[in-house]
PDB file of C-alpha atoms in Angstrom:
ATOM      1  CA  ALA A  50     -56.208 -19.417   1.587  1.00 57.00           C
ATOM      2  CA  GLN A  51     -55.815 -22.300  -0.803  1.00 66.00           C
ATOM      3  CA  LYS A  52     -52.266 -23.329  -1.476  1.00 92.00           C
ATOM      4  CA  ILE A  53     -53.050 -24.769  -4.906  1.00 96.00           C
ATOM      5  CA  THR A  54     -55.741 -23.351  -7.168  1.00 96.00           C
ATOM      6  CA  GLN A  55     -56.961 -25.004 -10.339  1.00 97.00           C
ATOM      7  CA  THR A  56     -59.582 -22.746 -11.871  1.00 95.00           C
ATOM      8  CA  GLN A  57     -60.820 -25.079 -14.601  1.00 95.00           C
ATOM      9  CA  PRO A  58     -63.179 -27.719 -13.175  1.00 94.00           C
ATOM     10  CA  GLY A  59     -63.658 -29.215 -16.641  1.00 95.00           C
ATOM     11  CA  MET A  60     -62.320 -28.843 -20.165  1.00 95.00           C
ATOM     12  CA  PHE A  61     -63.321 -30.219 -23.546  1.00 96.00           C
ATOM     13  CA  VAL A  62     -60.584 -30.329 -26.174  1.00 96.00           C
ATOM     14  CA  GLN A  63     -60.471 -31.651 -29.697  1.00 97.00           C
ATOM     15  CA  GLU A  64     -58.115 -34.547 -30.318  1.00 97.00           C
ATOM     16  CA  LYS A  65     -54.628 -33.546 -31.544  1.00 97.00           C
ATOM     17  CA  GLU A  66     -54.945 -30.029 -30.157  1.00 97.00           C
ATOM     18  CA  ALA A  67     -52.638 -28.710 -27.451  1.00 97.00           C
ATOM     19  CA  VAL A  68     -54.079 -28.311 -23.965  1.00 97.00           C
ATOM     20  CA  THR A  69     -53.079 -25.983 -21.146  1.00 98.00           C
ATOM     21  CA  LEU A  70     -54.249 -26.797 -17.632  1.00 98.00           C
ATOM     22  CA  ASP A  71     -53.920 -23.924 -15.195  1.00 98.00           C
ATOM     23  CA  CYS A  72     -52.412 -24.068 -11.733  1.00 98.00           C
ATOM     24  CA  THR A  73     -51.490 -21.272  -9.355  1.00 97.00           C
ATOM     25  CA  TYR A  74     -49.911 -21.782  -5.983  1.00 96.00           C
ATOM     26  CA  ASP A  75     -49.292 -19.890  -2.802  1.00 95.00           C
ATOM     27  CA  THR A  76     -46.220 -20.266  -0.630  1.00 92.00           C
ATOM     28  CA  SER A  77     -43.802 -18.024   1.206  1.00 90.00           C
ATOM     29  CA  ASP A  78     -41.013 -20.576   1.027  1.00 89.00           C
ATOM     30  CA  GLN A  79     -38.176 -20.158  -1.441  1.00 89.00           C
ATOM     31  CA  SER A  80     -37.638 -23.882  -1.873  1.00 87.00           C
ATOM     32  CA  TYR A  81     -40.558 -25.887  -3.111  1.00 90.00           C
ATOM     33  CA  GLY A  82     -41.559 -28.419  -5.719  1.00 91.00           C
ATOM     34  CA  LEU A  83     -44.521 -28.578  -8.044  1.00 93.00           C
ATOM     35  CA  PHE A  84     -46.015 -31.800  -9.375  1.00 94.00           C
ATOM     36  CA  TRP A  85     -48.693 -32.861 -11.823  1.00 97.00           C
ATOM     37  CA  TYR A  86     -50.563 -36.143 -11.494  1.00 97.00           C
ATOM     38  CA  LYS A  87     -53.064 -37.784 -13.817  1.00 97.00           C
ATOM     39  CA  GLN A  88     -55.991 -39.804 -12.489  1.00 97.00           C
ATOM     40  CA  PRO A  89     -57.863 -41.781 -15.172  1.00 97.00           C
ATOM     41  CA  SER A  90     -61.307 -43.198 -14.553  1.00 95.00           C
ATOM     42  CA  SER A  91     -59.713 -46.369 -13.191  1.00 93.00           C
ATOM     43  CA  GLY A  92     -58.623 -44.310 -10.191  1.00 94.00           C
ATOM     44  CA  GLU A  93     -54.859 -44.689  -9.978  1.00 94.00           C
ATOM     45  CA  MET A  94     -52.622 -41.652  -9.504  1.00 95.00           C
ATOM     46  CA  ILE A  95     -49.965 -41.358 -12.213  1.00 94.00           C
ATOM     47  CA  PHE A  96     -47.020 -38.976 -11.827  1.00 92.00           C
ATOM     48  CA  LEU A  97     -46.474 -36.830 -14.911  1.00 95.00           C
ATOM     49  CA  ILE A  98     -43.937 -34.100 -14.289  1.00 94.00           C
ATOM     50  CA  TYR A  99     -42.007 -32.174 -11.639  1.00 93.00           C
ATOM     51  CA  GLN A 100     -40.673 -28.597 -11.441  1.00 93.00           C
ATOM     52  CA  GLY A 101     -38.385 -27.358  -8.696  1.00 91.00           C
ATOM     53  CA  SER A 102     -38.515 -23.752  -7.588  1.00 91.00           C
ATOM     54  CA  TYR A 103     -34.852 -23.239  -8.421  1.00 91.00           C
ATOM     55  CA  ASP A 104     -35.036 -24.887 -11.826  1.00 89.00           C
ATOM     56  CA  GLU A 105     -34.351 -22.280 -14.478  1.00 87.00           C
ATOM     57  CA  GLN A 106     -35.710 -24.310 -17.345  1.00 93.00           C
ATOM     58  CA  ASN A 107     -39.270 -25.480 -17.719  1.00 95.00           C
ATOM     59  CA  ALA A 108     -39.632 -29.192 -17.129  1.00 94.00           C
ATOM     60  CA  THR A 109     -40.552 -31.455 -20.052  1.00 96.00           C
ATOM     61  CA  GLU A 110     -41.503 -35.126 -20.193  1.00 94.00           C
ATOM     62  CA  GLY A 111     -42.496 -36.359 -23.618  1.00 96.00           C
ATOM     63  CA  ARG A 112     -45.744 -34.642 -24.596  1.00 97.00           C
ATOM     64  CA  TYR A 113     -45.955 -32.945 -21.195  1.00 97.00           C
ATOM     65  CA  SER A 114     -44.326 -29.652 -20.358  1.00 97.00           C
ATOM     66  CA  LEU A 115     -44.683 -27.354 -17.409  1.00 97.00           C
ATOM     67  CA  ASN A 116     -44.973 -23.630 -18.027  1.00 96.00           C
ATOM     68  CA  PHE A 117     -43.393 -22.315 -14.840  1.00 96.00           C
ATOM     69  CA  GLN A 118     -43.788 -18.591 -14.145  1.00 96.00           C
ATOM     70  CA  LYS A 119     -42.316 -18.059 -10.724  1.00 94.00           C
ATOM     71  CA  ALA A 120     -43.169 -14.374 -10.326  1.00 94.00           C
ATOM     72  CA  ARG A 121     -46.802 -15.113 -11.113  1.00 96.00           C
ATOM     73  CA  LYS A 122     -46.735 -18.288  -9.012  1.00 96.00           C
ATOM     74  CA  SER A 123     -48.157 -20.354 -11.801  1.00 97.00           C
ATOM     75  CA  ALA A 124     -47.255 -23.844 -12.985  1.00 97.00           C
ATOM     76  CA  ASN A 125     -49.445 -24.684 -15.943  1.00 98.00           C
ATOM     77  CA  LEU A 126     -49.334 -28.115 -17.540  1.00 98.00           C
ATOM     78  CA  VAL A 127     -49.186 -28.202 -21.325  1.00 98.00           C
ATOM     79  CA  ILE A 128     -50.093 -31.370 -23.197  1.00 97.00           C
ATOM     80  CA  SER A 129     -49.126 -31.293 -26.843  1.00 95.00           C
ATOM     81  CA  ALA A 130     -51.003 -33.221 -29.518  1.00 95.00           C
ATOM     82  CA  SER A 131     -53.724 -34.490 -27.188  1.00 96.00           C
ATOM     83  CA  GLN A 132     -54.926 -38.064 -27.492  1.00 97.00           C
ATOM     84  CA  LEU A 133     -58.160 -39.767 -26.451  1.00 97.00           C
ATOM     85  CA  GLY A 134     -56.232 -41.537 -23.706  1.00 96.00           C
ATOM     86  CA  ASP A 135     -55.441 -38.181 -22.126  1.00 98.00           C
ATOM     87  CA  SER A 136     -59.017 -37.921 -20.893  1.00 98.00           C
ATOM     88  CA  ALA A 137     -58.713 -37.948 -17.104  1.00 98.00           C
ATOM     89  CA  MET A 138     -58.582 -35.818 -13.968  1.00 98.00           C
ATOM     90  CA  TYR A 139     -55.383 -33.809 -13.637  1.00 98.00           C
ATOM     91  CA  PHE A 140     -54.087 -32.634 -10.282  1.00 98.00           C
ATOM     92  CA  CYS A 141     -51.502 -29.995  -9.539  1.00 98.00           C
ATOM     93  CA  ALA A 142     -49.660 -30.449  -6.245  1.00 96.00           C
ATOM     94  CA  MET A 143     -46.969 -28.714  -4.230  1.00 93.00           C
ATOM     95  CA  ARG A 144     -44.510 -29.625  -1.551  1.00 88.00           C
ATOM     96  CA  ASP A 145     -42.996 -26.653   0.291  1.00 82.00           C
ATOM     97  CA  SER A 146     -41.928 -28.466   3.411  1.00 78.00           C
ATOM     98  CA  PRO A 147     -40.799 -32.004   4.126  1.00 77.00           C
ATOM     99  CA  GLY A 148     -43.734 -34.335   3.994  1.00 80.00           C
ATOM    100  CA  GLY A 149     -46.806 -34.846   1.927  1.00 87.00           C
ATOM    101  CA  LEU A 150     -48.174 -33.087  -1.091  1.00 91.00           C
ATOM    102  CA  THR A 151     -50.890 -30.423  -1.107  1.00 94.00           C
ATOM    103  CA  PHE A 152     -53.221 -31.013  -4.024  1.00 96.00           C
ATOM    104  CA  GLY A 153     -55.518 -28.762  -5.997  1.00 97.00           C
ATOM    105  CA  LYS A 154     -59.129 -29.695  -6.683  1.00 96.00           C
ATOM    106  CA  GLY A 155     -58.285 -30.977 -10.130  1.00 97.00           C
ATOM    107  CA  THR A 156     -59.349 -30.403 -13.732  1.00 97.00           C
ATOM    108  CA  HIS A 157     -61.471 -32.953 -15.567  1.00 97.00           C
ATOM    109  CA  LEU A 158     -60.127 -33.091 -19.120  1.00 98.00           C
ATOM    110  CA  ILE A 159     -62.158 -34.710 -21.875  1.00 98.00           C
ATOM    111  CA  ILE A 160     -60.595 -35.210 -25.296  1.00 97.00           C
ATOM    112  CA  GLN A 161     -63.131 -35.386 -28.097  1.00 96.00           C
ATOM    113  CA  PRO A 162     -62.502 -37.224 -31.391  1.00 94.00           C
TER     114      PRO A 162
ATOM    115  CA  ASP B 284     -40.391 -54.232  -9.076  1.00 62.00           C
ATOM    116  CA  ALA B 285     -43.855 -54.198  -7.555  1.00 81.00           C
ATOM    117  CA  GLY B 286     -45.397 -50.840  -6.865  1.00 93.00           C
ATOM    118  CA  VAL B 287     -47.208 -49.805  -3.720  1.00 96.00           C
ATOM    119  CA  ILE B 288     -49.637 -52.521  -2.706  1.00 97.00           C
ATOM    120  CA  GLN B 289     -52.874 -51.786  -0.903  1.00 98.00           C
ATOM    121  CA  SER B 290     -55.508 -54.120   0.456  1.00 97.00           C
ATOM    122  CA  PRO B 291     -58.378 -54.507   0.322  1.00 98.00           C
ATOM    123  CA  ARG B 292     -59.205 -52.709  -2.929  1.00 97.00           C
ATOM    124  CA  HIS B 293     -62.829 -52.340  -1.903  1.00 97.00           C
ATOM    125  CA  GLU B 294     -64.371 -52.432   1.549  1.00 97.00           C
ATOM    126  CA  VAL B 295     -68.039 -52.145   2.445  1.00 98.00           C
ATOM    127  CA  THR B 296     -68.877 -52.049   6.117  1.00 97.00           C
ATOM    128  CA  GLU B 297     -71.603 -50.950   8.458  1.00 97.00           C
ATOM    129  CA  MET B 298     -71.433 -47.916  10.644  1.00 97.00           C
ATOM    130  CA  GLY B 299     -69.762 -48.667  13.945  1.00 97.00           C
ATOM    131  CA  GLN B 300     -67.540 -51.419  12.620  1.00 97.00           C
ATOM    132  CA  GLU B 301     -63.765 -51.347  12.733  1.00 97.00           C
ATOM    133  CA  VAL B 302     -61.984 -50.979   9.401  1.00 98.00           C
ATOM    134  CA  THR B 303     -58.314 -51.716   8.744  1.00 98.00           C
ATOM    135  CA  LEU B 304     -56.610 -50.671   5.539  1.00 98.00           C
ATOM    136  CA  ARG B 305     -53.214 -52.100   4.665  1.00 98.00           C
ATOM    137  CA  CYS B 306     -50.259 -50.850   2.667  1.00 98.00           C
ATOM    138  CA  LYS B 307     -46.946 -52.276   1.532  1.00 98.00           C
ATOM    139  CA  PRO B 308     -44.613 -49.531   0.255  1.00 96.00           C
ATOM    140  CA  ILE B 309     -42.021 -49.931  -2.454  1.00 93.00           C
ATOM    141  CA  SER B 310     -38.960 -51.690  -1.102  1.00 92.00           C
ATOM    142  CA  GLY B 311     -36.246 -49.240  -0.127  1.00 89.00           C
ATOM    143  CA  HIS B 312     -38.541 -46.252   0.229  1.00 90.00           C
ATOM    144  CA  ASN B 313     -38.140 -44.497   3.553  1.00 89.00           C
ATOM    145  CA  SER B 314     -41.303 -42.409   3.570  1.00 91.00           C
ATOM    146  CA  LEU B 315     -44.915 -43.489   3.562  1.00 94.00           C
ATOM    147  CA  PHE B 316     -48.016 -41.347   3.218  1.00 95.00           C
ATOM    148  CA  TRP B 317     -51.729 -41.923   3.720  1.00 97.00           C
ATOM    149  CA  TYR B 318     -54.150 -39.736   1.733  1.00 97.00           C
ATOM    150  CA  ARG B 319     -57.930 -39.604   1.563  1.00 97.00           C
ATOM    151  CA  GLN B 320     -59.880 -38.550  -1.540  1.00 97.00           C
ATOM    152  CA  THR B 321     -63.501 -37.373  -1.448  1.00 96.00           C
ATOM    153  CA  MET B 322     -65.569 -35.341  -3.864  1.00 92.00           C
ATOM    154  CA  MET B 323     -66.084 -32.610  -1.295  1.00 91.00           C
ATOM    155  CA  ARG B 324     -62.554 -32.226   0.055  1.00 92.00           C
ATOM    156  CA  GLY B 325     -60.393 -33.602  -2.747  1.00 93.00           C
ATOM    157  CA  LEU B 326     -57.088 -35.262  -1.879  1.00 95.00           C
ATOM    158  CA  GLU B 327     -55.943 -34.707   1.690  1.00 94.00           C
ATOM    159  CA  LEU B 328     -52.836 -35.886   3.491  1.00 95.00           C
ATOM    160  CA  LEU B 329     -53.764 -37.768   6.640  1.00 96.00           C
ATOM    161  CA  ILE B 330     -50.389 -38.804   8.026  1.00 96.00           C
ATOM    162  CA  TYR B 331     -46.871 -39.540   6.936  1.00 93.00           C
ATOM    163  CA  PHE B 332     -44.065 -41.680   8.276  1.00 94.00           C
ATOM    164  CA  ASN B 333     -40.339 -41.336   7.859  1.00 91.00           C
ATOM    165  CA  ASN B 334     -38.255 -44.407   8.659  1.00 91.00           C
ATOM    166  CA  ASN B 335     -41.340 -45.993  10.280  1.00 94.00           C
ATOM    167  CA  VAL B 336     -41.834 -43.048  12.638  1.00 94.00           C
ATOM    168  CA  PRO B 337     -44.989 -40.915  12.390  1.00 94.00           C
ATOM    169  CA  ILE B 338     -43.846 -37.378  11.616  1.00 92.00           C
ATOM    170  CA  ASP B 339     -47.017 -35.428  10.912  1.00 90.00           C
ATOM    171  CA  ASP B 340     -50.502 -36.660  11.784  1.00 92.00           C
ATOM    172  CA  SER B 341     -52.184 -33.256  11.736  1.00 91.00           C
ATOM    173  CA  GLY B 342     -54.403 -34.400   8.872  1.00 91.00           C
ATOM    174  CA  MET B 343     -55.945 -37.264  10.802  1.00 94.00           C
ATOM    175  CA  PRO B 344     -59.557 -36.156  11.172  1.00 87.00           C
ATOM    176  CA  GLU B 345     -60.399 -37.577  14.589  1.00 86.00           C
ATOM    177  CA  ASP B 346     -59.323 -39.947  17.297  1.00 91.00           C
ATOM    178  CA  ARG B 347     -61.276 -42.625  15.500  1.00 96.00           C
ATOM    179  CA  PHE B 348     -58.429 -42.748  12.992  1.00 97.00           C
ATOM    180  CA  SER B 349     -55.080 -44.307  13.822  1.00 97.00           C
ATOM    181  CA  ALA B 350     -52.105 -45.384  11.738  1.00 97.00           C
ATOM    182  CA  LYS B 351     -49.132 -47.573  12.439  1.00 97.00           C
ATOM    183  CA  MET B 352     -45.985 -48.638  10.663  1.00 97.00           C
ATOM    184  CA  PRO B 353     -44.495 -51.541  12.599  1.00 96.00           C
ATOM    185  CA  ASN B 354     -41.751 -52.107  10.014  1.00 95.00           C
ATOM    186  CA  ALA B 355     -40.415 -50.724   6.759  1.00 93.00           C
ATOM    187  CA  SER B 356     -42.637 -52.911   4.605  1.00 95.00           C
ATOM    188  CA  PHE B 357     -46.049 -52.549   6.213  1.00 96.00           C
ATOM    189  CA  SER B 358     -48.464 -49.898   7.404  1.00 98.00           C
ATOM    190  CA  THR B 359     -52.065 -49.878   8.543  1.00 98.00           C
ATOM    191  CA  LEU B 360     -54.741 -47.230   8.766  1.00 98.00           C
ATOM    192  CA  LYS B 361     -57.515 -48.097  11.192  1.00 98.00           C
ATOM    193  CA  ILE B 362     -60.897 -46.474  11.670  1.00 97.00           C
ATOM    194  CA  GLN B 363     -62.782 -47.415  14.804  1.00 97.00           C
ATOM    195  CA  PRO B 364     -65.721 -46.929  14.888  1.00 96.00           C
ATOM    196  CA  SER B 365     -66.409 -46.161  11.250  1.00 97.00           C
ATOM    197  CA  GLU B 366     -69.039 -43.627  10.161  1.00 97.00           C
ATOM    198  CA  PRO B 367     -70.739 -42.994   6.794  1.00 97.00           C
ATOM    199  CA  ARG B 368     -68.754 -39.763   6.360  1.00 96.00           C
ATOM    200  CA  ASP B 369     -65.570 -41.848   6.303  1.00 97.00           C
ATOM    201  CA  SER B 370     -66.592 -43.192   2.898  1.00 97.00           C
ATOM    202  CA  ALA B 371     -63.777 -42.260   0.529  1.00 98.00           C
ATOM    203  CA  VAL B 372     -60.858 -43.609  -1.451  1.00 98.00           C
ATOM    204  CA  TYR B 373     -57.807 -44.036   0.739  1.00 98.00           C
ATOM    205  CA  PHE B 374     -54.436 -43.929  -0.979  1.00 98.00           C
ATOM    206  CA  CYS B 375     -51.106 -45.024   0.345  1.00 97.00           C
ATOM    207  CA  ALA B 376     -47.988 -43.570  -1.277  1.00 95.00           C
ATOM    208  CA  SER B 377     -44.270 -44.007  -0.746  1.00 93.00           C
ATOM    209  CA  SER B 378     -41.163 -42.117  -1.739  1.00 89.00           C
ATOM    210  CA  PRO B 379     -37.432 -42.536  -1.286  1.00 84.00           C
ATOM    211  CA  ILE B 380     -37.341 -39.553   1.025  1.00 68.00           C
ATOM    212  CA  ALA B 381     -39.762 -36.976   2.411  1.00 59.00           C
ATOM    213  CA  GLY B 382     -37.606 -33.904   1.866  1.00 60.00           C
ATOM    214  CA  VAL B 383     -38.408 -30.967  -0.363  1.00 57.00           C
ATOM    215  CA  GLY B 384     -37.241 -31.925  -3.809  1.00 59.00           C
ATOM    216  CA  SER B 385     -38.009 -33.985  -6.851  1.00 60.00           C
ATOM    217  CA  TYR B 386     -38.938 -36.970  -4.786  1.00 72.00           C
ATOM    218  CA  GLU B 387     -41.866 -38.376  -6.614  1.00 81.00           C
ATOM    219  CA  GLN B 388     -44.502 -40.068  -4.515  1.00 87.00           C
ATOM    220  CA  TYR B 389     -45.612 -43.398  -5.913  1.00 91.00           C
ATOM    221  CA  PHE B 390     -49.253 -44.071  -5.212  1.00 94.00           C
ATOM    222  CA  GLY B 391     -50.948 -47.368  -4.597  1.00 96.00           C
ATOM    223  CA  PRO B 392     -54.210 -48.251  -6.365  1.00 96.00           C
ATOM    224  CA  GLY B 393     -56.287 -47.056  -3.421  1.00 97.00           C
ATOM    225  CA  THR B 394     -58.923 -48.655  -1.201  1.00 98.00           C
ATOM    226  CA  ARG B 395     -62.503 -47.602  -1.861  1.00 97.00           C
ATOM    227  CA  LEU B 396     -64.265 -47.587   1.505  1.00 98.00           C
ATOM    228  CA  THR B 397     -68.036 -47.454   1.790  1.00 98.00           C
ATOM    229  CA  VAL B 398     -69.601 -47.184   5.221  1.00 98.00           C
ATOM    230  CA  THR B 399     -73.366 -47.758   5.280  1.00 97.00           C
TER     231      THR B 399
END
């Protein structure tokens, strides 16, 4: 079974609208961390936001927020007031044991003017 | 402070040749990770080091792949012999620690490998 599932291969959104990118995860561990990374067409991986499994509040970083629903095992990324520069691949990732991250397949977001 | 440095940025080689990818982690980071990104398989962890010691190499696809970290500021990923299916973008990442927690992994720019 996949540990990280991103069900939206691609999304088109109008500029200035809010965007929600879906992510569900699967783990039996109680302690884990969830991450979102952005990969623009230039290829670099840019860290956006982190949510710990014990964090009671949803994480926020500027225009990015993470809608964390632990019981549903979902960690959706919300981008408010989307901009053209937000067009990129977005990856959800999890770490539930010491070591590397497990990534989802990604969502290709295109912001239209 | 410089980020994670990878070289070369692009590598084109012929099948059967040896390929060596290089990585310099962020100074002070104790953990180093090698990932591979392909269209078919996405981003996969190949191996990670903690304090220069390989901890988990279960993601290394075959014996043709090997990785070393001779010191805290340098790591290599070697493919010998290379095959066309090894074509991918290889990322190196580092973090202060490899534990479960908000330890962000900082990625290098990647090496795009093409094996013909």
